[in-house]
Amino acid sequence: MTTPHIDAPEGAFAETVLVPGDPLRAQFIADTFLERSEQVTGVRNMLGFTGYYQDKRLSVMGVGMGIPSACIYYRELVVEYGVRNLVRVGSCGAVARDLSLGDIVVGMGACTDSGVNRLHFRGYDFAAICDYGLLANLTNVARKQGVAMRVGNLFSSDLFYHPDTELLSLLEQRGILGIEMEAAGLYGVCAEHGVKGLALCTVSDHLHTEERMSPADRELSFEKMVRVALGACVSSPVEHTG
């Protein structure tokens, strides 16, 4: 089995896939955290790997930058390879002033300036939200690991260099925690195909103070985020009563 963008055989991907934007981050996750990992695809150098974490089969694959690129891989993983859980582990710029470099932000929802979800929803507004079960699992694991996280709204921008000079003030006024470029697309694809999605990001730069992480700091801080995400993927579902 191959697709226009993935050259992996049938069954190459696990039911759960971590989907960072950067393919080299995917390789880092596979090399650092997964046992018996094997590269399963590499079309256009968009690398994908499958291995084991705490004896559970997991995969990780880069999806590129931005909703249009990422949605290609989200859809093909789900439709062609039967993936059921997609967990984004990425970076974001902090909008909330009380966030610091290295903080972990989880997107309970994701606003966007992209029209992608509207194209799939007959022009209507679509509430792009994560899967609650994955979110509950993540927060439970983070508590056990002693890792602090902020849960709230993200903004997924189609543009890295945005022309709207008043956008940051508007997002801050509406309580947006951070800006990134993929979460809203992820939640749209997952909703359309009936699978589960969750996006968490490490704050790599602050949009008010213009602070930025060094490459070394990014690696160490992102490792904390990946450990929490992996723990959530292999732990038993949290039971909920209502």
mmCIF file of N, CA and C in Angstrom, residues 5-96:
data_model
loop_
_atom_site.group_PDB
_atom_site.id
_atom_site.type_symbol
_atom_site.label_atom_id
_atom_site.label_comp_id
_atom_site.label_asym_id
_atom_site.label_seq_id
_atom_site.Cartn_x
_atom_site.Cartn_y
_atom_site.Cartn_z
ATOM 1 N N HIS A 5 1.866 10.413 -0.795
ATOM 2 C CA HIS A 5 2.801 11.064 0.114
ATOM 3 C C HIS A 5 3.403 10.130 1.156
ATOM 4 N N ILE A 6 2.936 8.886 1.220
ATOM 5 C CA ILE A 6 3.431 7.914 2.197
ATOM 6 C C ILE A 6 3.705 6.603 1.455
ATOM 7 N N ASP A 7 4.923 6.071 1.609
ATOM 8 C CA ASP A 7 5.269 4.839 0.885
ATOM 9 C C ASP A 7 5.376 3.629 1.806
ATOM 10 N N ALA A 8 4.606 3.639 2.897
ATOM 11 C CA ALA A 8 4.644 2.544 3.865
ATOM 12 C C ALA A 8 3.700 1.415 3.439
ATOM 13 N N PRO A 9 4.046 0.178 3.778
ATOM 14 C CA PRO A 9 3.147 -0.941 3.484
ATOM 15 C C PRO A 9 1.946 -0.957 4.422
ATOM 16 N N GLU A 10 0.946 -1.727 4.066
ATOM 17 C CA GLU A 10 -0.229 -1.872 4.909
ATOM 18 C C GLU A 10 0.173 -2.375 6.299
ATOM 19 N N GLY A 11 -0.406 -1.770 7.333
ATOM 20 C CA GLY A 11 -0.103 -2.162 8.700
ATOM 21 C C GLY A 11 1.171 -1.570 9.263
ATOM 22 N N ALA A 12 1.800 -0.663 8.518
ATOM 23 C CA ALA A 12 3.085 -0.107 8.961
ATOM 24 C C ALA A 12 2.932 0.826 10.156
ATOM 25 N N PHE A 13 1.758 1.454 10.297
ATOM 26 C CA PHE A 13 1.552 2.418 11.370
ATOM 27 C C PHE A 13 0.719 1.809 12.489
ATOM 28 N N ALA A 14 1.046 2.204 13.702
ATOM 29 C CA ALA A 14 0.272 1.785 14.864
ATOM 30 C C ALA A 14 -1.058 2.532 14.901
ATOM 31 N N GLU A 15 -1.920 2.125 15.806
ATOM 32 C CA GLU A 15 -3.217 2.780 15.959
ATOM 33 C C GLU A 15 -3.069 4.223 16.424
ATOM 34 N N THR A 16 -1.999 4.510 17.163
ATOM 35 C CA THR A 16 -1.744 5.850 17.678
ATOM 36 C C THR A 16 -0.459 6.396 17.058
ATOM 37 N N VAL A 17 -0.526 7.619 16.532
ATOM 38 C CA VAL A 17 0.633 8.239 15.886
ATOM 39 C C VAL A 17 0.852 9.630 16.463
ATOM 40 N N LEU A 18 2.071 9.906 16.919
ATOM 41 C CA LEU A 18 2.481 11.267 17.258
ATOM 42 C C LEU A 18 2.836 11.981 15.963
ATOM 43 N N VAL A 19 2.351 13.222 15.802
ATOM 44 C CA VAL A 19 2.509 13.921 14.535
ATOM 45 C C VAL A 19 3.131 15.309 14.743
ATOM 46 N N PRO A 20 4.450 15.372 14.967
ATOM 47 C CA PRO A 20 5.127 16.664 14.971
ATOM 48 C C PRO A 20 5.183 17.219 13.555
ATOM 49 N N GLY A 21 5.376 18.518 13.443
ATOM 50 C CA GLY A 21 5.518 19.085 12.113
ATOM 51 C C GLY A 21 6.855 18.728 11.478
ATOM 52 N N ASP A 22 7.917 18.830 12.261
ATOM 53 C CA ASP A 22 9.277 18.653 11.771
ATOM 54 C C ASP A 22 9.610 17.168 11.646
ATOM 55 N N PRO A 23 9.973 16.678 10.445
ATOM 56 C CA PRO A 23 10.340 15.270 10.311
ATOM 57 C C PRO A 23 11.578 14.894 11.111
ATOM 58 N N LEU A 24 12.478 15.844 11.351
ATOM 59 C CA LEU A 24 13.653 15.543 12.166
ATOM 60 C C LEU A 24 13.275 15.391 13.636
ATOM 61 N N ARG A 25 12.220 16.079 14.051
ATOM 62 C CA ARG A 25 11.730 15.861 15.415
ATOM 63 C C ARG A 25 11.098 14.474 15.531
ATOM 64 N N ALA A 26 10.449 14.036 14.452
ATOM 65 C CA ALA A 26 9.916 12.675 14.440
ATOM 66 C C ALA A 26 11.048 11.661 14.600
ATOM 67 N N GLN A 27 12.145 11.890 13.895
ATOM 68 C CA GLN A 27 13.282 10.979 14.012
ATOM 69 C C GLN A 27 13.877 11.027 15.413
ATOM 70 N N PHE A 28 13.962 12.216 15.998
ATOM 71 C CA PHE A 28 14.477 12.356 17.359
ATOM 72 C C PHE A 28 13.606 11.584 18.350
ATOM 73 N N ILE A 29 12.297 11.694 18.204
ATOM 74 C CA ILE A 29 11.389 10.974 19.099
ATOM 75 C C ILE A 29 11.573 9.470 18.946
ATOM 76 N N ALA A 30 11.665 9.005 17.709
ATOM 77 C CA ALA A 30 11.843 7.571 17.471
ATOM 78 C C ALA A 30 13.166 7.079 18.050
ATOM 79 N N ASP A 31 14.227 7.830 17.821
ATOM 80 C CA ASP A 31 15.557 7.411 18.292
ATOM 81 C C ASP A 31 15.686 7.472 19.809
ATOM 82 N N THR A 32 15.010 8.445 20.428
ATOM 83 C CA THR A 32 15.182 8.701 21.857
ATOM 84 C C THR A 32 14.222 7.895 22.725
ATOM 85 N N PHE A 33 12.995 7.715 22.267
ATOM 86 C CA PHE A 33 11.957 7.164 23.134
ATOM 87 C C PHE A 33 11.452 5.776 22.734
ATOM 88 N N LEU A 34 11.510 5.448 21.467
ATOM 89 C CA LEU A 34 10.918 4.198 21.019
ATOM 90 C C LEU A 34 11.947 3.074 20.983
ATOM 91 N N GLU A 35 11.521 1.896 21.350
ATOM 92 C CA GLU A 35 12.359 0.709 21.224
ATOM 93 C C GLU A 35 12.012 -0.015 19.926
ATOM 94 N N ARG A 36 13.002 -0.634 19.339
ATOM 95 C CA ARG A 36 12.832 -1.403 18.108
ATOM 96 C C ARG A 36 12.161 -0.578 17.014
ATOM 97 N N SER A 37 12.498 0.695 16.929
ATOM 98 C CA SER A 37 11.857 1.559 15.942
ATOM 99 C C SER A 37 12.456 1.324 14.555
ATOM 100 N N GLU A 38 11.604 1.411 13.565
ATOM 101 C CA GLU A 38 12.003 1.269 12.175
ATOM 102 C C GLU A 38 11.385 2.392 11.361
ATOM 103 N N GLN A 39 12.150 2.936 10.418
ATOM 104 C CA GLN A 39 11.583 3.922 9.513
ATOM 105 C C GLN A 39 10.657 3.211 8.534
ATOM 106 N N VAL A 40 9.442 3.728 8.384
ATOM 107 C CA VAL A 40 8.465 3.074 7.519
ATOM 108 C C VAL A 40 8.118 3.894 6.288
ATOM 109 N N THR A 41 8.489 5.174 6.268
ATOM 110 C CA THR A 41 8.234 6.010 5.098
ATOM 111 C C THR A 41 9.213 7.165 5.069
ATOM 112 N N GLY A 42 9.438 7.706 3.862
ATOM 113 C CA GLY A 42 10.370 8.827 3.739
ATOM 114 C C GLY A 42 10.167 9.642 2.483
ATOM 115 N N VAL A 43 8.963 9.585 1.897
ATOM 116 C CA VAL A 43 8.674 10.370 0.701
ATOM 117 C C VAL A 43 8.874 11.856 0.996
ATOM 118 N N ARG A 44 9.604 12.547 0.130
ATOM 119 C CA ARG A 44 9.902 13.977 0.295
ATOM 120 C C ARG A 44 10.593 14.260 1.628
ATOM 121 N N ASN A 45 11.294 13.280 2.138
ATOM 122 C CA ASN A 45 11.977 13.394 3.441
ATOM 123 C C ASN A 45 11.023 13.648 4.598
ATOM 124 N N MET A 46 9.745 13.307 4.422
ATOM 125 C CA MET A 46 8.796 13.388 5.523
ATOM 126 C C MET A 46 8.819 12.022 6.213
ATOM 127 N N LEU A 47 9.574 11.962 7.293
ATOM 128 C CA LEU A 47 9.945 10.686 7.892
ATOM 129 C C LEU A 47 8.871 10.165 8.843
ATOM 130 N N GLY A 48 8.647 8.842 8.779
ATOM 131 C CA GLY A 48 7.735 8.177 9.690
ATOM 132 C C GLY A 48 8.370 6.928 10.266
ATOM 133 N N PHE A 49 8.081 6.646 11.533
ATOM 134 C CA PHE A 49 8.700 5.533 12.244
ATOM 135 C C PHE A 49 7.647 4.798 13.069
ATOM 136 N N THR A 50 7.885 3.514 13.275
ATOM 137 C CA THR A 50 7.040 2.720 14.173
ATOM 138 C C THR A 50 7.938 1.910 15.098
ATOM 139 N N GLY A 51 7.575 1.896 16.378
ATOM 140 C CA GLY A 51 8.332 1.137 17.366
ATOM 141 C C GLY A 51 7.450 0.855 18.565
ATOM 142 N N TYR A 52 8.086 0.751 19.720
ATOM 143 C CA TYR A 52 7.356 0.405 20.945
ATOM 144 C C TYR A 52 7.753 1.339 22.081
ATOM 145 N N TYR A 53 6.765 1.719 22.861
ATOM 146 C CA TYR A 53 6.995 2.498 24.073
ATOM 147 C C TYR A 53 6.271 1.791 25.211
ATOM 148 N N GLN A 54 7.030 1.364 26.207
ATOM 149 C CA GLN A 54 6.470 0.588 27.319
ATOM 150 C C GLN A 54 5.634 -0.583 26.787
ATOM 151 N N ASP A 55 6.210 -1.264 25.797
ATOM 152 C CA ASP A 55 5.622 -2.470 25.194
ATOM 153 C C ASP A 55 4.355 -2.221 24.378
ATOM 154 N N LYS A 56 4.002 -0.954 24.151
ATOM 155 C CA LYS A 56 2.861 -0.661 23.288
ATOM 156 C C LYS A 56 3.362 -0.129 21.954
ATOM 157 N N ARG A 57 2.823 -0.656 20.859
ATOM 158 C CA ARG A 57 3.234 -0.240 19.524
ATOM 159 C C ARG A 57 2.727 1.177 19.250
ATOM 160 N N LEU A 58 3.655 2.053 18.869
ATOM 161 C CA LEU A 58 3.334 3.447 18.572
ATOM 162 C C LEU A 58 4.098 3.893 17.329
ATOM 163 N N SER A 59 3.581 4.907 16.686
ATOM 164 C CA SER A 59 4.255 5.479 15.524
ATOM 165 C C SER A 59 4.444 6.976 15.715
ATOM 166 N N VAL A 60 5.346 7.536 14.937
ATOM 167 C CA VAL A 60 5.577 8.984 14.928
ATOM 168 C C VAL A 60 5.907 9.377 13.500
ATOM 169 N N MET A 61 5.315 10.482 13.053
ATOM 170 C CA MET A 61 5.554 10.916 11.682
ATOM 171 C C MET A 61 5.485 12.423 11.557
ATOM 172 N N GLY A 62 6.421 12.995 10.820
ATOM 173 C CA GLY A 62 6.366 14.413 10.498
ATOM 174 C C GLY A 62 5.242 14.698 9.518
ATOM 175 N N VAL A 63 4.653 15.883 9.636
ATOM 176 C CA VAL A 63 3.530 16.244 8.763
ATOM 177 C C VAL A 63 3.734 17.587 8.071
ATOM 178 N N GLY A 64 4.884 18.232 8.306
ATOM 179 C CA GLY A 64 5.142 19.503 7.663
ATOM 180 C C GLY A 64 4.574 20.682 8.437
ATOM 181 N N MET A 65 4.699 21.856 7.842
ATOM 182 C CA MET A 65 4.304 23.100 8.501
ATOM 183 C C MET A 65 3.033 23.657 7.874
ATOM 184 N N GLY A 66 2.046 23.907 8.715
ATOM 185 C CA GLY A 66 0.815 24.515 8.239
ATOM 186 C C GLY A 66 -0.298 23.509 7.995
ATOM 187 N N ILE A 67 -1.532 23.993 8.070
ATOM 188 C CA ILE A 67 -2.710 23.135 7.931
ATOM 189 C C ILE A 67 -2.769 22.423 6.585
ATOM 190 N N PRO A 68 -2.508 23.075 5.441
ATOM 191 C CA PRO A 68 -2.610 22.362 4.163
ATOM 192 C C PRO A 68 -1.683 21.153 4.082
ATOM 193 N N SER A 69 -0.435 21.310 4.516
ATOM 194 C CA SER A 69 0.498 20.181 4.498
ATOM 195 C C SER A 69 0.088 19.117 5.497
ATOM 196 N N ALA A 70 -0.168 19.524 6.731
ATOM 197 C CA ALA A 70 -0.452 18.555 7.784
ATOM 198 C C ALA A 70 -1.703 17.741 7.481
ATOM 199 N N CYS A 71 -2.733 18.370 6.910
ATOM 200 C CA CYS A 71 -3.982 17.659 6.660
ATOM 201 C C CYS A 71 -3.829 16.555 5.615
ATOM 202 N N ILE A 72 -2.867 16.702 4.711
ATOM 203 C CA ILE A 72 -2.586 15.621 3.763
ATOM 204 C C ILE A 72 -2.213 14.361 4.525
ATOM 205 N N TYR A 73 -1.291 14.511 5.475
ATOM 206 C CA TYR A 73 -0.796 13.350 6.216
ATOM 207 C C TYR A 73 -1.821 12.847 7.230
ATOM 208 N N TYR A 74 -2.523 13.759 7.898
ATOM 209 C CA TYR A 74 -3.571 13.323 8.819
ATOM 210 C C TYR A 74 -4.571 12.436 8.091
ATOM 211 N N ARG A 75 -5.042 12.906 6.960
ATOM 212 C CA ARG A 75 -6.070 12.163 6.221
ATOM 213 C C ARG A 75 -5.539 10.820 5.726
ATOM 214 N N GLU A 76 -4.359 10.808 5.143
ATOM 215 C CA GLU A 76 -3.837 9.558 4.602
ATOM 216 C C GLU A 76 -3.548 8.545 5.700
ATOM 217 N N LEU A 77 -3.072 9.012 6.849
ATOM 218 C CA LEU A 77 -2.840 8.099 7.967
ATOM 219 C C LEU A 77 -4.156 7.467 8.438
ATOM 220 N N VAL A 78 -5.194 8.285 8.505
ATOM 221 C CA VAL A 78 -6.483 7.799 8.999
ATOM 222 C C VAL A 78 -7.198 6.933 7.962
ATOM 223 N N VAL A 79 -7.336 7.442 6.750
ATOM 224 C CA VAL A 79 -8.146 6.779 5.728
ATOM 225 C C VAL A 79 -7.440 5.564 5.132
ATOM 226 N N GLU A 80 -6.146 5.693 4.862
ATOM 227 C CA GLU A 80 -5.428 4.623 4.170
ATOM 228 C C GLU A 80 -4.754 3.632 5.115
ATOM 229 N N TYR A 81 -4.404 4.085 6.332
ATOM 230 C CA TYR A 81 -3.649 3.213 7.226
ATOM 231 C C TYR A 81 -4.383 2.870 8.522
ATOM 232 N N GLY A 82 -5.615 3.342 8.656
ATOM 233 C CA GLY A 82 -6.428 2.943 9.789
ATOM 234 C C GLY A 82 -6.011 3.498 11.131
ATOM 235 N N VAL A 83 -5.285 4.611 11.147
ATOM 236 C CA VAL A 83 -4.874 5.229 12.408
ATOM 237 C C VAL A 83 -6.106 5.787 13.117
ATOM 238 N N ARG A 84 -6.160 5.630 14.438
ATOM 239 C CA ARG A 84 -7.332 6.042 15.211
ATOM 240 C C ARG A 84 -7.070 7.199 16.166
ATOM 241 N N ASN A 85 -5.810 7.452 16.485
ATOM 242 C CA ASN A 85 -5.459 8.531 17.420
ATOM 243 C C ASN A 85 -4.281 9.320 16.864
ATOM 244 N N LEU A 86 -4.448 10.624 16.743
ATOM 245 C CA LEU A 86 -3.385 11.508 16.265
ATOM 246 C C LEU A 86 -3.071 12.532 17.353
ATOM 247 N N VAL A 87 -1.816 12.580 17.768
ATOM 248 C CA VAL A 87 -1.411 13.483 18.842
ATOM 249 C C VAL A 87 -0.310 14.398 18.328
ATOM 250 N N ARG A 88 -0.638 15.673 18.200
ATOM 251 C CA ARG A 88 0.355 16.651 17.748
ATOM 252 C C ARG A 88 1.256 17.033 18.904
ATOM 253 N N VAL A 89 2.570 16.989 18.676
ATOM 254 C CA VAL A 89 3.559 17.483 19.639
ATOM 255 C C VAL A 89 4.398 18.530 18.902
ATOM 256 N N GLY A 90 4.104 19.787 19.168
ATOM 257 C CA GLY A 90 4.733 20.850 18.402
ATOM 258 C C GLY A 90 5.180 22.009 19.253
ATOM 259 N N SER A 91 5.293 23.148 18.622
ATOM 260 C CA SER A 91 5.717 24.367 19.311
ATOM 261 C C SER A 91 4.693 25.460 19.052
ATOM 262 N N CYS A 92 4.716 26.475 19.901
ATOM 263 C CA CYS A 92 3.810 27.603 19.709
ATOM 264 C C CYS A 92 4.475 28.872 20.226
ATOM 265 N N GLY A 93 3.932 29.987 19.767
ATOM 266 C CA GLY A 93 4.310 31.271 20.317
ATOM 267 C C GLY A 93 3.312 31.669 21.382
ATOM 268 N N ALA A 94 3.798 32.142 22.503
ATOM 269 C CA ALA A 94 2.918 32.484 23.616
ATOM 270 C C ALA A 94 2.173 33.789 23.343
ATOM 271 N N VAL A 95 0.857 33.743 23.552
ATOM 272 C CA VAL A 95 0.020 34.939 23.510
ATOM 273 C C VAL A 95 -0.265 35.410 24.931
ATOM 274 N N ALA A 96 -0.603 34.470 25.815
ATOM 275 C CA ALA A 96 -0.861 34.818 27.221
ATOM 276 C C ALA A 96 0.424 35.337 27.862
#
